[in-house]
CSV table of C-alpha atoms in Angstrom, one decimal:
chain,number,residue,atom,x,y,z
A,49,MET,CA,18.2,-14.9,-11.0
A,50,LYS,CA,19.2,-17.1,-8.1
A,51,MET,CA,17.5,-16.5,-4.8
A,52,THR,CA,19.9,-16.6,-1.8
A,53,THR,CA,22.7,-14.0,-1.7
A,54,ASP,CA,22.5,-12.9,-5.4
A,55,LEU,CA,18.8,-11.9,-5.3
A,56,ALA,CA,19.1,-10.4,-1.8
A,57,GLN,CA,22.0,-8.2,-2.9
A,58,TRP,CA,20.3,-7.2,-6.1
A,59,ARG,CA,17.2,-6.2,-4.3
A,60,LYS,CA,19.3,-4.2,-1.8
A,61,SER,CA,21.0,-2.3,-4.6
A,62,GLN,CA,17.7,-1.7,-6.4
A,63,ARG,CA,16.1,-0.5,-3.3
A,64,THR,CA,18.9,2.0,-2.7
A,65,GLU,CA,18.7,3.3,-6.3
A,66,LEU,CA,15.0,3.6,-6.2
A,67,LEU,CA,14.9,5.4,-2.9
A,68,ASN,CA,17.6,7.8,-4.1
A,69,ARG,CA,15.6,8.5,-7.3
A,70,ARG,CA,12.4,9.1,-5.4
A,71,GLN,CA,14.0,11.4,-2.8
A,72,ALA,CA,15.7,13.4,-5.6
A,73,ALA,CA,12.5,14.1,-7.3
A,74,ALA,CA,11.3,17.8,-7.1
A,75,VAL,CA,8.9,18.5,-4.3
A,76,ALA,CA,6.5,20.2,-6.7
A,77,ASP,CA,6.5,17.0,-8.8
A,78,ARG,CA,5.8,14.7,-5.9
A,79,GLN,CA,3.0,17.0,-4.7
A,80,LEU,CA,1.4,16.8,-8.2
A,81,TRP,CA,1.8,13.0,-8.3
A,82,ASN,CA,0.3,12.8,-4.7
A,83,GLU,CA,-2.7,14.8,-5.7
A,84,THR,CA,-3.3,12.7,-8.8
A,85,ILE,CA,-3.0,9.4,-6.9
A,86,THR,CA,-5.3,10.7,-4.2
A,87,ALA,CA,-8.0,11.6,-6.8
A,88,LEU,CA,-7.7,8.2,-8.4
A,89,LEU,CA,-8.1,6.4,-5.0
A,90,GLU,CA,-11.1,8.6,-4.1
A,91,HIS,CA,-12.9,8.0,-7.4
A,92,GLY,CA,-11.8,4.5,-8.3
A,93,PHE,CA,-12.4,2.9,-4.9
A,94,PRO,CA,-15.7,4.1,-3.4
A,95,ILE,CA,-15.9,0.7,-1.7
A,96,LEU,CA,-13.3,1.9,0.7
A,97,GLN,CA,-15.8,4.2,2.3
A,98,LYS,CA,-17.6,1.1,3.7
A,99,LEU,CA,-14.4,-0.6,5.0
A,100,VAL,CA,-11.7,-0.6,7.6
A,101,VAL,CA,-8.7,0.7,5.7
A,102,GLY,CA,-5.1,0.5,6.7
A,103,PHE,CA,-2.7,3.1,5.5
A,104,CYS,CA,0.9,4.2,6.2
A,105,TRP,CA,2.4,7.4,7.4
A,106,PRO,CA,4.6,8.8,4.7
A,107,TYR,CA,8.3,7.7,4.8
A,108,LYS,CA,11.3,8.7,2.7
A,109,ALA,CA,9.3,10.8,0.2
A,110,GLU,CA,6.8,8.1,-0.7
A,111,PHE,CA,3.2,8.7,-1.5
A,112,ASP,CA,1.5,10.7,1.3
A,113,ALA,CA,-1.8,8.8,2.1
A,114,ARG,CA,-2.9,11.3,4.7
A,115,PRO,CA,-5.2,13.4,2.4
A,116,VAL,CA,-7.0,10.3,1.2
A,117,ALA,CA,-7.2,9.1,4.8
A,118,HIS,CA,-9.0,12.3,5.8
A,119,PHE,CA,-11.3,12.0,2.8
A,120,LEU,CA,-12.2,8.4,3.7
A,121,HIS,CA,-12.7,9.2,7.3
A,122,ASN,CA,-15.1,12.0,6.3
A,123,HIS,CA,-17.0,9.5,4.1
A,124,GLY,CA,-17.5,6.7,6.6
A,125,SER,CA,-14.3,4.6,6.6
A,126,ARG,CA,-12.5,3.5,9.7
A,127,LEU,CA,-8.8,4.0,9.4
A,128,ALA,CA,-5.8,2.3,11.0
A,129,LEU,CA,-2.1,2.7,11.0
A,130,PRO,CA,0.4,-0.2,11.3
A,131,ALA,CA,2.6,-0.7,14.4
A,132,VAL,CA,5.6,-3.0,14.5
A,133,VAL,CA,5.2,-5.6,17.3
A,134,SER,CA,8.5,-7.4,16.8
A,135,ALA,CA,10.9,-8.0,14.0
A,136,ASN,CA,9.3,-11.3,12.9
A,137,ALA,CA,5.7,-10.7,13.7
A,138,PRO,CA,2.8,-9.4,11.5
A,139,LEU,CA,2.0,-5.8,11.9
A,140,GLN,CA,-0.8,-4.6,14.2
A,141,PHE,CA,-3.2,-1.9,13.0
A,142,HIS,CA,-4.3,0.7,15.5
A,143,GLU,CA,-7.4,2.8,14.8
A,144,TRP,CA,-6.6,6.3,13.6
A,145,TRP,CA,-8.7,9.4,13.2
A,146,PRO,CA,-7.8,13.1,12.7
A,147,ASP,CA,-6.3,14.6,15.8
A,148,VAL,CA,-6.0,11.3,17.6
A,149,ALA,CA,-3.1,11.2,20.1
A,150,MET,CA,0.0,9.7,18.6
A,151,LYS,CA,3.3,8.3,19.9
A,152,PRO,CA,6.6,7.4,18.1
A,153,GLY,CA,6.8,3.9,16.7
A,154,ALA,CA,9.3,1.9,14.8
A,155,PHE,CA,11.5,4.0,12.4
A,156,GLU,CA,10.2,7.1,14.3
A,157,LEU,CA,6.9,6.8,12.5
A,158,PRO,CA,3.9,7.9,14.6
A,159,VAL,CA,1.3,5.4,15.6
A,160,PRO,CA,-2.0,6.0,17.5
A,161,ASP,CA,-1.6,6.0,21.2
A,162,ASN,CA,-3.6,3.2,22.9
A,163,THR,CA,-6.4,3.0,20.4
A,164,LYS,CA,-8.4,-0.1,19.3
A,165,ILE,CA,-6.6,-2.8,17.2
A,166,LEU,CA,-8.5,-3.3,14.0
A,167,MET,CA,-8.3,-5.9,11.2
A,168,PRO,CA,-8.2,-4.0,7.9
A,169,ASP,CA,-10.5,-5.0,5.0
A,170,ALA,CA,-8.3,-3.1,2.6
A,171,LEU,CA,-4.7,-1.9,2.7
A,172,LEU,CA,-3.0,1.0,1.0
A,173,ILE,CA,0.5,-0.4,0.7
A,174,PRO,CA,3.5,1.8,-0.3
A,175,ALA,CA,6.2,0.4,-2.6
A,176,VAL,CA,9.8,1.3,-3.1
A,177,GLY,CA,9.5,-0.5,-6.4
A,178,PHE,CA,6.9,-2.5,-8.3
A,179,GLY,CA,7.0,-5.0,-11.2
A,180,GLU,CA,4.8,-5.8,-14.1
A,181,GLN,CA,3.2,-8.7,-12.3
A,182,GLY,CA,1.9,-6.6,-9.5
A,183,ASP,CA,5.0,-7.6,-7.4
A,184,ARG,CA,6.2,-5.2,-4.9
A,185,LEU,CA,9.6,-4.3,-3.5
A,186,GLY,CA,9.4,-3.0,0.0
A,187,TYR,CA,12.0,-1.6,2.5
A,188,GLY,CA,13.5,-5.0,3.2
A,189,GLY,CA,11.9,-5.9,6.6
A,190,GLY,CA,9.3,-8.2,5.2
A,191,PHE,CA,6.6,-6.7,7.4
A,192,PHE,CA,3.8,-6.6,4.8
A,193,ASP,CA,4.6,-10.0,3.4
A,194,ARG,CA,4.3,-11.5,6.9
A,195,THR,CA,1.2,-9.5,7.6
A,196,LEU,CA,-0.6,-10.5,4.4
A,197,ALA,CA,0.5,-14.2,4.9
A,198,ALA,CA,-1.3,-14.2,8.2
A,199,MET,CA,-4.6,-12.7,6.8
A,200,ALA,CA,-7.3,-15.0,5.5
A,201,PRO,CA,-9.1,-14.2,3.4
A,202,GLN,CA,-6.8,-11.5,1.9
A,203,PRO,CA,-7.7,-7.8,2.3
A,204,LEU,CA,-8.1,-5.6,-0.8
A,205,LYS,CA,-4.4,-4.9,-1.6
A,206,ILE,CA,-3.8,-1.5,-3.2
A,207,GLY,CA,-0.1,-0.8,-3.9
A,208,VAL,CA,0.6,3.0,-4.2
A,209,ALA,CA,3.8,4.3,-5.8
A,210,PHE,CA,5.2,6.9,-8.2
A,211,GLU,CA,5.9,5.9,-11.8
A,212,LEU,CA,9.6,6.3,-11.1
A,213,SER,CA,9.4,3.2,-9.0
A,214,ARG,CA,8.3,1.0,-11.9
A,215,MET,CA,10.5,-2.0,-12.7
A,216,LEU,CA,10.3,-4.8,-15.1
A,217,THR,CA,10.3,-7.3,-12.2
A,218,THR,CA,11.3,-7.6,-8.6
A,219,TYR,CA,11.9,-11.3,-9.2
A,220,PRO,CA,9.0,-12.3,-6.8
A,221,GLN,CA,9.5,-15.4,-4.7
A,222,ALA,CA,6.9,-17.7,-3.2
A,223,HIS,CA,6.5,-15.6,-0.1
A,224,ASP,CA,6.0,-12.3,-2.1
A,225,ILE,CA,2.3,-11.6,-2.3
A,226,PRO,CA,1.2,-9.6,-5.3
A,227,MET,CA,-1.1,-6.6,-5.1
A,228,ASP,CA,-4.7,-6.5,-6.4
A,229,PHE,CA,-4.1,-3.1,-7.8
A,230,ILE,CA,-1.2,-0.7,-8.3
A,231,VAL,CA,-2.0,3.0,-8.4
A,232,THR,CA,0.4,5.6,-9.7
A,233,GLU,CA,0.1,9.1,-11.1
A,234,ALA,CA,-0.2,7.3,-14.6
A,235,GLY,CA,-3.5,5.6,-13.5
A,236,ILE,CA,-5.0,2.6,-11.9
A,237,HIS,CA,-3.6,-0.8,-12.8
A,238,ILE,CA,-5.4,-4.0,-12.0
A,239,ILE,CA,-3.4,-7.2,-11.7
A,240,GLU,CA,-4.9,-10.0,-13.8
A,241,ASN,CA,-3.3,-13.3,-14.8
A,242,GLY,CA,0.1,-12.2,-13.6
A,243,SER,CA,0.2,-8.9,-15.5
A,244,MET,CA,-1.0,-5.3,-15.0
A,245,ARG,CA,-3.8,-3.7,-17.0
A,246,LEU,CA,-4.7,0.0,-17.0
A,247,VAL,CA,-8.4,0.6,-16.0
A,248,ASP,CA,-10.5,3.6,-15.6
A,249,THR,CA,-12.2,4.6,-12.4
A,250,VAL,CA,-15.6,3.1,-13.4
A,251,GLU,CA,-14.2,-0.3,-14.1
A,252,CYS,CA,-12.0,-0.1,-11.0
A,253,ALA,CA,-15.0,0.7,-8.8
A,254,MET,CA,-16.9,-2.3,-10.1
A,255,VAL,CA,-13.9,-4.8,-9.9
A,256,SER,CA,-12.8,-3.7,-6.4
A,257,ARG,CA,-16.3,-4.0,-5.1
A,258,ASN,CA,-16.6,-7.5,-6.5
A,259,ILE,CA,-13.2,-8.5,-5.0
A,260,VAL,CA,-14.3,-7.2,-1.6
A,261,THR,CA,-17.7,-8.9,-1.8
A,262,GLU,CA,-16.1,-12.2,-2.7
A,263,ARG,CA,-13.7,-12.1,0.2
A,264,GLN,CA,-16.3,-11.0,2.7
A,265,LEU,CA,-18.3,-14.0,1.7
A,266,GLN,CA,-15.3,-16.2,2.5
A,267,ARG,CA,-15.2,-14.6,6.0
A,268,GLY,CA,-19.0,-15.2,6.4
A,269,LEU,CA,-19.8,-11.5,6.6
């Protein structure tokens, strides 16, 4: 598929279809999927308990990361929520904890009010759609792509989505940064050699720890 107008229009139509599909899913189904994904994140990524973890407030019926954020906070993580600085700038991550004072941010999503700006070691990144190469379709603003492009070395990138968001491809371009893992209610998928592979929580814990260790060495930590 050509980039330019054709791809942009295709992604726009896919985004609309996927959002409609997600928002039409039964609340009870989404709750079950949320609980399953939360358990996979808790058991598959114990390394997160030692890291600064960025997560997103739920938007348009996407995966609700708040339960896992509470779990991680209680087990030693520092948490942060993204804030939009400007349309073309990377996101800033403001420290969050349960009961922190919040204020409305972009898209009416709450952000911590005047807390410390942190640099996440890991990100839980929601997806409107995801492809078989670990490619991610977002909401169209490019905020996470710009943010990830500005981070060196990369954080541990964990895409979170429901299976109904699965696509064959999003036709990723050079600026589209693939995830390290995609977690859905069907399981944990590691991205290896441009494709997804289903792994259990034991293998995930080992691989994610190794990825974080390697990237921390690149930062001299």
